[in-house]
Amino acid sequence: MPSKFSSGKNSIAECDRCGFRYKLKQLKQLVIKTKNVNLLVCPSCWEPDQPQLQLGMYPVNDPQAVRNPRPDNSYTLSGDDNGGSRIFQWGWNPVGGSKTFDDRLTPNNLALTITLGTVTISAT
């Protein structure tokens, strides 16, 4: 029984993207987002399907919670006498915050002592 189509081994076709002529067997099908878009393009215009376009197509299970969590009891064990191991000081003075409110949350015990020399300006 004969085939419905000819072999096409000597057929010439145009690239659907750039318009140049190629042999039909040299053209490749273009696939975008795992879908065949029915375009035949030349080897220089062909590009593989971009994996970044497939984001959200497949479900992702990334749980963050832990089953049966336990409290952290190491706070006072590894610290010094007046606190624990997670005492921190910011070392900066943010603009726009209420100092009375910020001192209770993050006391700043850092002290900066600096001495600058004198500056002499002479007008000529």
MMTF fields as JSON, N, C-alpha, C and O atoms, coordinates in Angstrom:
{
  "mmtfVersion": "1.0.0",
  "mmtfProducer": "UNKNOWN",
  "numBonds": 495,
  "numAtoms": 496,
  "numGroups": 124,
  "numChains": 1,
  "numModels": 1,
  "chainsPerModel": [1],
  "groupsPerChain": [124],
  "chainIdList": ["A"],
  "bondAtomList": [4, 2, 8, 6, 12, 10, 16, 14, 20, 18, 24, 22, 28, 26, 32, 30, 36, 34, 40, 38, 44, 42, 48, 46, 52, 50, 56, 54, 60, 58, 64, 62, 68, 66, 72, 70, 76, 74, 80, 78, 84, 82, 88, 86, 92, 90, 96, 94, 100, 98, 104, 102, 108, 106, 112, 110, 116, 114, 120, 118, 124, 122, 128, 126, 132, 130, 136, 134, 140, 138, 144, 142, 148, 146, 152, 150, 156, 154, 160, 158, 164, 162, 168, 166, 172, 170, 176, 174, 180, 178, 184, 182, 188, 186, 192, 190, 196, 194, 200, 198, 204, 202, 208, 206, 212, 210, 216, 214, 220, 218, 224, 222, 228, 226, 232, 230, 236, 234, 240, 238, 244, 242, 248, 246, 252, 250, 256, 254, 260, 258, 264, 262, 268, 266, 272, 270, 276, 274, 280, 278, 284, 282, 288, 286, 292, 290, 296, 294, 300, 298, 304, 302, 308, 306, 312, 310, 316, 314, 320, 318, 324, 322, 328, 326, 332, 330, 336, 334, 340, 338, 344, 342, 348, 346, 352, 350, 356, 354, 360, 358, 364, 362, 368, 366, 372, 370, 376, 374, 380, 378, 384, 382, 388, 386, 392, 390, 396, 394, 400, 398, 404, 402, 408, 406, 412, 410, 416, 414, 420, 418, 424, 422, 428, 426, 432, 430, 436, 434, 440, 438, 444, 442, 448, 446, 452, 450, 456, 454, 460, 458, 464, 462, 468, 466, 472, 470, 476, 474, 480, 478, 484, 482, 488, 486, 492, 490],
  "bondOrderList": [1, 1, 1, 1, 1, 1, 1, 1, 1, 1, 1, 1, 1, 1, 1, 1, 1, 1, 1, 1, 1, 1, 1, 1, 1, 1, 1, 1, 1, 1, 1, 1, 1, 1, 1, 1, 1, 1, 1, 1, 1, 1, 1, 1, 1, 1, 1, 1, 1, 1, 1, 1, 1, 1, 1, 1, 1, 1, 1, 1, 1, 1, 1, 1, 1, 1, 1, 1, 1, 1, 1, 1, 1, 1, 1, 1, 1, 1, 1, 1, 1, 1, 1, 1, 1, 1, 1, 1, 1, 1, 1, 1, 1, 1, 1, 1, 1, 1, 1, 1, 1, 1, 1, 1, 1, 1, 1, 1, 1, 1, 1, 1, 1, 1, 1, 1, 1, 1, 1, 1, 1, 1, 1],
  "groupList": [{"groupName": "MET", "atomNameList": ["N", "CA", "C", "O"], "elementList": ["N", "C", "C", "O"], "formalChargeList": [0, 0, 0, 0], "bondAtomList": [1, 0, 2, 1, 3, 2], "bondOrderList": [1, 1, 2], "singleLetterCode": "M", "chemCompType": "L-PEPTIDE LINKING"}, {"groupName": "PRO", "atomNameList": ["N", "CA", "C", "O"], "elementList": ["N", "C", "C", "O"], "formalChargeList": [0, 0, 0, 0], "bondAtomList": [1, 0, 2, 1, 3, 2], "bondOrderList": [1, 1, 2], "singleLetterCode": "P", "chemCompType": "L-PEPTIDE LINKING"}, {"groupName": "SER", "atomNameList": ["N", "CA", "C", "O"], "elementList": ["N", "C", "C", "O"], "formalChargeList": [0, 0, 0, 0], "bondAtomList": [1, 0, 2, 1, 3, 2], "bondOrderList": [1, 1, 2], "singleLetterCode": "S", "chemCompType": "L-PEPTIDE LINKING"}, {"groupName": "LYS", "atomNameList": ["N", "CA", "C", "O"], "elementList": ["N", "C", "C", "O"], "formalChargeList": [0, 0, 0, 0], "bondAtomList": [1, 0, 2, 1, 3, 2], "bondOrderList": [1, 1, 2], "singleLetterCode": "K", "chemCompType": "L-PEPTIDE LINKING"}, {"groupName": "PHE", "atomNameList": ["N", "CA", "C", "O"], "elementList": ["N", "C", "C", "O"], "formalChargeList": [0, 0, 0, 0], "bondAtomList": [1, 0, 2, 1, 3, 2], "bondOrderList": [1, 1, 2], "singleLetterCode": "F", "chemCompType": "L-PEPTIDE LINKING"}, {"groupName": "GLY", "atomNameList": ["N", "CA", "C", "O"], "elementList": ["N", "C", "C", "O"], "formalChargeList": [0, 0, 0, 0], "bondAtomList": [1, 0, 2, 1, 3, 2], "bondOrderList": [1, 1, 2], "singleLetterCode": "G", "chemCompType": "PEPTIDE LINKING"}, {"groupName": "ASN", "atomNameList": ["N", "CA", "C", "O"], "elementList": ["N", "C", "C", "O"], "formalChargeList": [0, 0, 0, 0], "bondAtomList": [1, 0, 2, 1, 3, 2], "bondOrderList": [1, 1, 2], "singleLetterCode": "N", "chemCompType": "L-PEPTIDE LINKING"}, {"groupName": "ILE", "atomNameList": ["N", "CA", "C", "O"], "elementList": ["N", "C", "C", "O"], "formalChargeList": [0, 0, 0, 0], "bondAtomList": [1, 0, 2, 1, 3, 2], "bondOrderList": [1, 1, 2], "singleLetterCode": "I", "chemCompType": "L-PEPTIDE LINKING"}, {"groupName": "ALA", "atomNameList": ["N", "CA", "C", "O"], "elementList": ["N", "C", "C", "O"], "formalChargeList": [0, 0, 0, 0], "bondAtomList": [1, 0, 2, 1, 3, 2], "bondOrderList": [1, 1, 2], "singleLetterCode": "A", "chemCompType": "L-PEPTIDE LINKING"}, {"groupName": "GLU", "atomNameList": ["N", "CA", "C", "O"], "elementList": ["N", "C", "C", "O"], "formalChargeList": [0, 0, 0, 0], "bondAtomList": [1, 0, 2, 1, 3, 2], "bondOrderList": [1, 1, 2], "singleLetterCode": "E", "chemCompType": "L-PEPTIDE LINKING"}, {"groupName": "CYS", "atomNameList": ["N", "CA", "C", "O"], "elementList": ["N", "C", "C", "O"], "formalChargeList": [0, 0, 0, 0], "bondAtomList": [1, 0, 2, 1, 3, 2], "bondOrderList": [1, 1, 2], "singleLetterCode": "C", "chemCompType": "L-PEPTIDE LINKING"}, {"groupName": "ASP", "atomNameList": ["N", "CA", "C", "O"], "elementList": ["N", "C", "C", "O"], "formalChargeList": [0, 0, 0, 0], "bondAtomList": [1, 0, 2, 1, 3, 2], "bondOrderList": [1, 1, 2], "singleLetterCode": "D", "chemCompType": "L-PEPTIDE LINKING"}, {"groupName": "ARG", "atomNameList": ["N", "CA", "C", "O"], "elementList": ["N", "C", "C", "O"], "formalChargeList": [0, 0, 0, 0], "bondAtomList": [1, 0, 2, 1, 3, 2], "bondOrderList": [1, 1, 2], "singleLetterCode": "R", "chemCompType": "L-PEPTIDE LINKING"}, {"groupName": "TYR", "atomNameList": ["N", "CA", "C", "O"], "elementList": ["N", "C", "C", "O"], "formalChargeList": [0, 0, 0, 0], "bondAtomList": [1, 0, 2, 1, 3, 2], "bondOrderList": [1, 1, 2], "singleLetterCode": "Y", "chemCompType": "L-PEPTIDE LINKING"}, {"groupName": "LEU", "atomNameList": ["N", "CA", "C", "O"], "elementList": ["N", "C", "C", "O"], "formalChargeList": [0, 0, 0, 0], "bondAtomList": [1, 0, 2, 1, 3, 2], "bondOrderList": [1, 1, 2], "singleLetterCode": "L", "chemCompType": "L-PEPTIDE LINKING"}, {"groupName": "GLN", "atomNameList": ["N", "CA", "C", "O"], "elementList": ["N", "C", "C", "O"], "formalChargeList": [0, 0, 0, 0], "bondAtomList": [1, 0, 2, 1, 3, 2], "bondOrderList": [1, 1, 2], "singleLetterCode": "Q", "chemCompType": "L-PEPTIDE LINKING"}, {"groupName": "VAL", "atomNameList": ["N", "CA", "C", "O"], "elementList": ["N", "C", "C", "O"], "formalChargeList": [0, 0, 0, 0], "bondAtomList": [1, 0, 2, 1, 3, 2], "bondOrderList": [1, 1, 2], "singleLetterCode": "V", "chemCompType": "L-PEPTIDE LINKING"}, {"groupName": "THR", "atomNameList": ["N", "CA", "C", "O"], "elementList": ["N", "C", "C", "O"], "formalChargeList": [0, 0, 0, 0], "bondAtomList": [1, 0, 2, 1, 3, 2], "bondOrderList": [1, 1, 2], "singleLetterCode": "T", "chemCompType": "L-PEPTIDE LINKING"}, {"groupName": "TRP", "atomNameList": ["N", "CA", "C", "O"], "elementList": ["N", "C", "C", "O"], "formalChargeList": [0, 0, 0, 0], "bondAtomList": [1, 0, 2, 1, 3, 2], "bondOrderList": [1, 1, 2], "singleLetterCode": "W", "chemCompType": "L-PEPTIDE LINKING"}],
  "groupTypeList": [0, 1, 2, 3, 4, 2, 2, 5, 3, 6, 2, 7, 8, 9, 10, 11, 12, 10, 5, 4, 12, 13, 3, 14, 3, 15, 14, 3, 15, 14, 16, 7, 3, 17, 3, 6, 16, 6, 14, 14, 16, 10, 1, 2, 10, 18, 9, 1, 11, 15, 1, 15, 14, 15, 14, 5, 0, 13, 1, 16, 6, 11, 1, 15, 8, 16, 12, 6, 1, 12, 1, 11, 6, 2, 13, 17, 14, 2, 5, 11, 11, 6, 5, 5, 2, 12, 7, 4, 15, 18, 5, 18, 6, 1, 16, 5, 5, 2, 3, 17, 4, 11, 11, 12, 14, 17, 1, 6, 6, 14, 8, 14, 17, 7, 17, 14, 5, 17, 16, 17, 7, 2, 8, 17],
  "groupIdList": [1, 2, 3, 4, 5, 6, 7, 8, 9, 10, 11, 12, 13, 14, 15, 16, 17, 18, 19, 20, 21, 22, 23, 24, 25, 26, 27, 28, 29, 30, 31, 32, 33, 34, 35, 36, 37, 38, 39, 40, 41, 42, 43, 44, 45, 46, 47, 48, 49, 50, 51, 52, 53, 54, 55, 56, 57, 58, 59, 60, 61, 62, 63, 64, 65, 66, 67, 68, 69, 70, 71, 72, 73, 74, 75, 76, 77, 78, 79, 80, 81, 82, 83, 84, 85, 86, 87, 88, 89, 90, 91, 92, 93, 94, 95, 96, 97, 98, 99, 100, 101, 102, 103, 104, 105, 106, 107, 108, 109, 110, 111, 112, 113, 114, 115, 116, 117, 118, 119, 120, 121, 122, 123, 124],
  "secStructList": [7, 7, 7, 1, 1, 7, 7, 7, 6, 6, 7, 3, 3, 3, 7, 6, 6, 6, 7, 7, 3, 3, 3, 4, 4, 4, 7, 3, 3, 3, 3, 3, 6, 6, 3, 3, 3, 3, 3, 3, 3, 7, 6, 6, 6, 7, 7, 7, 7, 7, 4, 4, 4, 4, 6, 6, 1, 1, 7, 7, 7, 7, 7, 7, 7, 7, 1, 1, 7, 7, 7, 7, 7, 7, 6, 6, 6, 1, 1, 7, 6, 6, 1, 7, 6, 6, 7, 7, 7, 7, 7, 1, 7, 7, 6, 6, 7, 7, 2, 2, 2, 2, 2, 2, 2, 1, 7, 7, 7, 7, 7, 7, 7, 7, 7, 7, 7, 7, 7, 7, 7, 7, 7, 7],
  "xCoordList": [0.837, 0.0, 0.889, 1.78, 0.679, 1.543, 1.29, 0.22, 2.3, 2.205, 1.401, 1.347, 0.786, 0.005, 0.897, 0.467, 2.13, 3.019, 4.253, 4.627, 4.882, 6.139, 7.261, 7.08, 8.414, 9.526, 10.093, 10.541, 10.093, 10.571, 12.07, 12.559, 12.818, 14.263, 14.929, 16.03, 14.296, 14.85, 14.002, 14.206, 13.075, 12.185, 12.926, 13.831, 12.516, 13.085, 11.975, 10.831, 12.326, 11.334, 11.984, 13.208, 11.164, 11.65, 11.572, 10.653, 12.54, 12.518, 11.396, 11.28, 10.554, 9.433, 9.874, 9.073, 11.114, 11.571, 12.372, 12.074, 13.37, 14.227, 13.885, 14.234, 13.215, 12.798, 13.812, 13.539, 14.972, 15.951, 15.515, 14.748, 16.017, 15.635, 16.619, 17.834, 16.06, 16.835, 16.168, 15.033, 16.868, 16.214, 15.221, 15.473, 14.105, 13.04, 13.526, 13.087, 14.425, 14.922, 15.862, 16.123, 16.38, 17.262, 16.473, 17.008, 15.233, 14.448, 13.998, 13.718, 13.935, 13.545, 12.264, 11.975, 11.499, 10.271, 10.615, 11.494, 9.915, 10.134, 9.139, 7.944, 9.656, 8.832, 8.956, 10.065, 7.82, 7.795, 6.881, 5.724, 7.39, 6.656, 6.09, 4.924, 6.892, 6.58, 5.473, 4.911, 5.152, 4.12, 4.755, 5.578, 4.37, 4.816, 3.986, 2.766, 4.641, 3.923, 3.806, 3.402, 4.151, 3.994, 4.799, 4.321, 6.02, 6.937, 8.151, 8.673, 8.605, 9.835, 10.892, 10.717, 11.989, 13.037, 14.361, 14.546, 15.279, 16.589, 17.464, 17.111, 18.583, 19.45, 19.982, 20.213, 20.182, 20.682, 19.575, 19.88, 18.324, 17.213, 16.65, 15.949, 16.942, 16.377, 17.003, 18.21, 16.198, 16.675, 15.909, 14.728, 16.571, 15.859, 14.804, 14.844, 13.872, 12.816, 13.439, 14.261, 13.053, 13.629, 13.021, 11.808, 13.822, 13.276, 12.636, 11.747, 13.064, 12.494, 11.045, 10.306, 10.626, 9.231, 8.311, 7.09, 8.872, 8.069, 7.817, 7.267, 8.21, 7.976, 6.481, 5.733, 6.056, 4.648, 3.85, 2.677, 4.449, 3.71, 3.634, 2.718, 4.591, 4.645, 4.532, 5.143, 3.775, 3.628, 4.943, 5.682, 5.207, 6.403, 5.968, 5.2, 6.447, 6.138, 7.392, 8.348, 7.4, 8.564, 8.12, 8.025, 7.843, 7.36, 8.452, 9.63, 8.045, 8.981, 8.85, 9.795, 7.696, 7.462, 8.092, 8.302, 8.386, 8.961, 7.911, 7.272, 7.74, 6.782, 7.37, 8.537, 6.573, 6.952, 8.229, 9.218, 8.24, 9.445, 9.693, 8.759, 10.916, 11.303, 11.902, 12.561, 11.677, 12.229, 13.75, 14.337, 14.366, 15.814, 16.184, 15.885, 16.828, 17.226, 18.681, 19.185, 19.361, 20.781, 21.041, 22.199, 19.998, 20.195, 21.026, 22.011, 20.658, 21.393, 22.568, 23.42, 22.647, 23.735, 25.068, 26.104, 25.045, 26.313, 26.615, 27.597, 25.792, 26.007, 26.778, 27.236, 26.917, 27.58, 26.557, 25.41, 26.947, 26.091, 24.876, 23.816, 25.003, 23.889, 23.091, 22.463, 23.093, 22.288, 22.559, 22.845, 22.467, 22.69, 23.653, 24.398, 23.624, 24.559, 24.124, 24.877, 22.929, 22.446, 22.282, 21.387, 23.117, 23.122, 23.829, 24.93, 23.196, 23.799, 23.622, 22.739, 24.455, 24.357, 24.398, 25.206, 23.525, 23.436, 24.656, 25.222, 25.071, 26.239, 25.937, 26.851, 24.682, 24.307, 23.08, 22.377, 22.824, 21.713, 20.757, 20.995, 19.692, 18.799, 18.051, 17.73, 17.784, 17.084, 15.583, 15.105, 14.84, 13.387, 12.785, 11.56, 13.59, 13.048, 12.897, 13.572, 12.045, 11.869, 12.922, 12.939, 13.796, 14.904, 14.398, 14.992, 13.312, 12.807, 12.248, 12.315, 11.712, 11.182, 12.301, 12.256, 13.304, 14.397, 15.299, 15.825, 15.5, 16.408, 15.923, 16.735, 14.624, 14.108, 14.336, 14.597, 14.235, 14.379, 15.832, 16.204, 16.641, 18.05, 18.903, 19.2, 19.303, 20.158, 21.506, 22.085, 21.98, 23.238, 24.278, 24.284, 25.156, 26.203, 27.527, 28.532, 27.544, 28.767, 29.048, 28.135, 30.26, 30.637, 31.766, 32.751, 31.612, 32.628, 33.329, 32.699, 34.603, 35.409, 36.427, 37.174, 36.435, 37.329, 37.889, 37.207, 39.119, 39.755, 40.244, 40.963, 39.84, 40.273, 41.257, 41.189, 42.143, 43.084, 42.409, 41.202, 43.148, 42.605, 42.707, 43.588, 41.804, 41.792, 42.041, 41.379, 42.975, 43.296, 42.94, 43.373, 42.143, 41.752, 42.379, 42.184, 43.117, 43.728, 43.162, 43.085, 42.769, 42.205, 43.328, 44.094, 43.431, 44.465, 43.862, 44.582],
  "yCoordList": [-1.168, 0.0, 1.241, 1.345, 2.163, 3.341, 4.333, 4.34, 5.172, 6.204, 7.39, 7.603, 8.153, 9.319, 10.493, 11.398, 10.476, 11.608, 11.128, 9.958, 12.047, 11.707, 11.706, 12.174, 11.182, 11.061, 12.427, 12.598, 13.395, 14.745, 14.852, 15.816, 13.871, 13.923, 15.042, 15.466, 15.521, 16.636, 17.9, 18.85, 17.938, 19.091, 20.265, 20.097, 21.456, 22.698, 23.423, 23.472, 23.985, 24.697, 25.943, 26.07, 26.85, 28.074, 27.949, 27.341, 28.531, 28.607, 29.555, 30.646, 29.14, 29.976, 31.176, 32.077, 31.207, 32.34, 33.337, 34.531, 32.886, 33.829, 33.911, 34.9, 32.91, 32.967, 32.437, 32.456, 31.963, 31.41, 30.013, 29.334, 29.603, 28.311, 27.241, 27.442, 26.1, 24.942, 23.697, 23.747, 22.596, 21.335, 21.049, 21.379, 20.441, 20.187, 19.3, 19.454, 18.38, 17.469, 18.173, 17.644, 19.363, 20.09, 20.897, 21.228, 21.206, 22.022, 21.205, 20.011, 21.87, 21.21, 21.843, 23.006, 21.064, 21.582, 22.396, 22.02, 23.514, 24.389, 24.027, 23.876, 23.889, 23.534, 24.65, 25.019, 25.19, 26.241, 25.801, 25.451, 25.817, 25.4, 24.001, 23.759, 23.1, 21.688, 21.484, 20.391, 22.478, 22.373, 22.557, 23.451, 21.713, 21.855, 22.97, 22.851, 24.044, 25.204, 25.147, 26.13, 24.019, 23.789, 24.781, 25.263, 25.084, 25.912, 25.075, 24.352, 25.169, 24.513, 25.588, 26.528, 25.447, 26.459, 25.809, 24.605, 26.622, 26.134, 25.867, 26.286, 25.187, 24.886, 26.136, 26.097, 27.241, 28.451, 29.168, 29.871, 29.019, 29.643, 28.746, 29.228, 27.465, 26.54, 26.746, 26.961, 26.682, 26.752, 25.723, 25.485, 25.116, 24.13, 24.802, 26.013, 24.014, 24.541, 25.09, 24.423, 26.296, 26.975, 26.426, 26.524, 25.858, 25.276, 26.311, 25.963, 27.579, 28.597, 28.903, 29.41, 28.605, 28.829, 27.775, 27.929, 26.72, 25.638, 25.802, 24.9, 26.944, 27.165, 27.213, 27.868, 26.535, 26.507, 25.426, 25.233, 24.716, 23.66, 22.385, 21.582, 22.196, 20.985, 21.355, 22.333, 20.608, 20.947, 20.722, 19.774, 21.605, 21.515, 21.403, 22.234, 20.392, 20.211, 20.541, 19.765, 21.687, 22.133, 22.557, 23.753, 21.593, 21.949, 22.624, 22.281, 23.59, 24.321, 23.954, 24.137, 23.441, 23.142, 21.807, 20.929, 21.68, 20.451, 19.797, 20.462, 18.503, 17.783, 17.595, 17.225, 17.845, 17.715, 18.493, 17.882, 19.814, 20.589, 20.632, 20.471, 20.843, 20.963, 22.341, 22.887, 22.916, 24.248, 24.208, 23.181, 25.335, 25.45, 25.805, 26.904, 24.885, 25.096, 25.514, 25.613, 25.758, 26.077, 27.562, 27.979, 28.383, 29.835, 30.211, 30.938, 29.741, 30.114, 29.189, 29.52, 28.061, 27.123, 27.613, 27.469, 28.19, 28.55, 30.036, 30.493, 30.802, 32.242, 32.673, 31.851, 34.004, 34.523, 34.721, 34.295, 35.353, 35.452, 36.346, 36.066, 37.412, 38.351, 38.14, 39.082, 36.995, 36.749, 35.36, 34.429, 35.244, 33.95, 34.058, 35.03, 33.053, 33.006, 33.869, 34.04, 34.409, 35.181, 36.66, 37.317, 37.177, 38.607, 39.285, 38.893, 40.279, 40.957, 42.455, 42.907, 43.209, 44.658, 45.106, 44.629, 46.015, 46.458, 47.264, 47.023, 48.197, 49.001, 50.113, 50.666, 50.446, 51.545, 52.216, 51.627, 53.41, 54.192, 54.487, 55.423, 53.722, 53.943, 55.264, 55.716, 55.863, 57.138, 56.872, 55.983, 57.646, 57.565, 56.649, 56.572, 55.944, 55.063, 55.795, 56.798, 55.32, 55.886, 55.289, 54.078, 56.121, 55.612, 54.919, 53.935, 55.413, 54.769, 53.385, 52.482, 53.219, 51.924, 50.973, 49.783, 51.496, 50.659, 50.155, 49.047, 50.935, 50.531, 49.279, 48.457, 49.125, 47.933, 46.69, 45.607, 46.85, 45.696, 45.313, 44.147, 46.289, 46.016, 47.061, 48.098, 46.819, 47.797, 47.883, 46.869, 49.08, 49.315, 49.736, 50.881, 48.813, 49.086, 49.434, 49.614, 49.528, 49.887, 51.372, 52.194, 51.708, 53.1, 53.433, 52.702, 54.522, 54.973, 56.17, 57.184, 56.055, 57.163, 57.467, 56.596, 58.728, 59.104, 60.485, 61.337, 60.7, 61.986, 62.421, 61.696, 63.611, 64.163, 65.294, 65.972, 65.488, 66.586, 67.899, 67.933, 68.946, 70.262, 70.495, 69.962, 71.289, 71.625, 73.121, 73.925, 73.476, 74.893, 75.254, 74.598, 76.307, 76.757, 78.121, 79.04, 78.246, 79.519, 80.064, 79.364, 81.309, 81.957, 82.677, 83.415, 82.476, 83.146, 84.183, 84.86],
  "zCoordList": [0.0, 0.0, 0.0, 0.843, -0.899, -0.994, 0.146, 0.754, 0.421, 1.454, 0.92, -0.291, 1.797, 1.379, 0.993, 0.277, 1.464, 1.208, 0.462, 0.544, -0.27, -0.938, 0.095, 1.219, -0.292, 0.649, 1.024, 2.158, 0.131, 0.409, 0.573, 1.163, 0.056, 0.259, -0.535, -0.185, -1.582, -2.362, -2.227, -2.984, -1.302, -1.153, -0.535, 0.283, -0.949, -0.418, 0.331, -0.123, 1.483, 2.297, 2.886, 2.893, 3.374, 4.004, 5.519, 6.067, 6.163, 7.624, 8.021, 7.463, 8.997, 9.42, 10.242, 10.489, 10.666, 11.469, 10.63, 10.662, 9.89, 9.151, 7.668, 7.023, 7.105, 5.709, 4.721, 3.521, 5.158, 4.239, 3.785, 4.468, 2.625, 2.058, 2.491, 2.487, 2.865, 3.293, 2.745, 2.271, 2.808, 2.508, 3.634, 4.793, 3.288, 4.256, 5.402, 6.541, 5.098, 6.137, 7.114, 8.195, 6.757, 7.668, 8.714, 9.773, 8.424, 9.347, 10.553, 10.444, 11.704, 12.955, 13.475, 13.194, 14.237, 14.833, 16.076, 16.852, 16.258, 17.397, 18.497, 18.245, 19.728, 20.885, 21.914, 22.301, 22.358, 23.366, 24.498, 24.265, 25.711, 26.912, 26.749, 27.061, 26.272, 26.041, 25.011, 24.936, 24.233, 23.202, 21.828, 21.632, 20.886, 19.511, 18.869, 18.76, 18.446, 17.904, 16.387, 15.767, 15.78, 14.346, 13.507, 12.48, 13.948, 13.178, 12.835, 13.684, 11.592, 11.163, 10.995, 10.22, 11.723, 11.692, 11.317, 11.49, 10.799, 10.373, 11.6, 12.702, 11.435, 12.58, 13.281, 14.489, 12.564, 13.228, 14.004, 14.967, 13.628, 14.347, 15.446, 16.336, 15.396, 16.369, 17.741, 17.851, 18.769, 20.147, 20.965, 20.715, 21.935, 22.756, 23.619, 23.837, 24.102, 24.958, 26.236, 26.863, 26.621, 27.785, 29.077, 29.263, 29.967, 31.198, 32.121, 32.898, 32.056, 32.936, 32.593, 33.437, 31.37, 30.997, 31.601, 31.563, 32.151, 32.705, 34.198, 34.829, 34.779, 36.202, 36.476, 35.75, 37.501, 37.866, 37.174, 37.494, 36.237, 35.54, 36.365, 36.188, 37.265, 38.058, 39.535, 39.964, 40.315, 41.73, 42.492, 42.224, 43.431, 44.253, 45.705, 46.189, 46.394, 47.793, 48.586, 48.585, 49.266, 50.021, 51.416, 51.689, 52.314, 53.646, 54.475, 54.366, 55.307, 56.144, 57.62, 58.387, 58.026, 59.433, 59.824, 58.987, 61.115, 61.654, 62.542, 63.357, 62.379, 63.217, 64.611, 64.748, 65.643, 67.056, 67.39, 67.793, 67.235, 67.547, 69.054, 69.841, 69.45, 70.857, 71.089, 70.204, 72.282, 72.561, 72.669, 73.009, 72.376, 72.46, 73.898, 74.366, 74.59, 75.98, 76.098, 77.216, 75.025, 75.068, 75.258, 75.246, 75.432, 75.515, 76.735, 76.602, 77.906, 79.115, 79.38, 80.204, 78.726, 78.986, 78.429, 79.078, 77.233, 76.598, 76.678, 76.094, 77.389, 77.435, 78.657, 79.45, 78.799, 79.983, 81.099, 80.96, 82.196, 83.377, 83.18, 83.739, 82.402, 82.269, 80.992, 80.508, 80.457, 79.273, 78.739, 79.491, 77.473, 76.862, 75.708, 75.579, 74.881, 73.769, 72.597, 71.638, 72.664, 71.523, 71.861, 71.331, 72.717, 73.004, 71.829, 71.442, 71.285, 70.142, 70.315, 71.044, 69.651, 69.643, 68.194, 67.396, 67.881, 66.494, 66.093, 65.027, 66.899, 66.56, 65.583, 64.97, 65.429, 64.54, 65.123, 65.944, 64.717, 65.242, 64.093, 63.329, 63.95, 62.811, 62.935, 64.034, 61.798, 61.752, 61.751, 61.046, 62.544, 62.511, 63.543, 63.635, 64.335, 65.355, 66.681, 66.913, 67.527, 68.848, 69.764, 69.983, 70.298, 71.106, 72.361, 72.8, 72.947, 74.158, 73.839, 74.673, 72.673, 72.276, 71.851, 72.161, 71.141, 70.647, 71.757, 71.653, 72.827, 73.895, 74.606, 75.032, 74.739, 75.387, 74.529, 75.053, 73.221, 72.331, 72.111, 72.246, 71.776, 71.48, 72.171, 71.577, 73.399, 74.074, 73.369, 72.98, 73.216, 72.522, 73.547, 73.998, 73.914, 74.891, 74.224, 74.911, 72.94, 72.251, 72.468, 72.381, 72.74, 72.964, 72.002, 71.903, 71.312, 70.365, 70.962, 71.265, 71.127, 71.619, 70.537, 70.093, 70.126, 69.036, 69.321, 69.891, 68.927, 69.079, 67.713, 67.026, 67.341, 66.06, 66.311, 67.337, 65.398, 65.483, 65.14, 64.899, 65.116, 64.787, 63.302, 62.627, 62.812, 61.389, 61.272, 61.928, 60.453, 60.233, 58.803, 57.856, 58.658, 57.336, 57.114, 57.909, 56.055, 55.739, 54.453, 53.444, 54.497, 53.304, 52.573, 53.191, 51.303, 50.532, 49.638, 48.904]
}
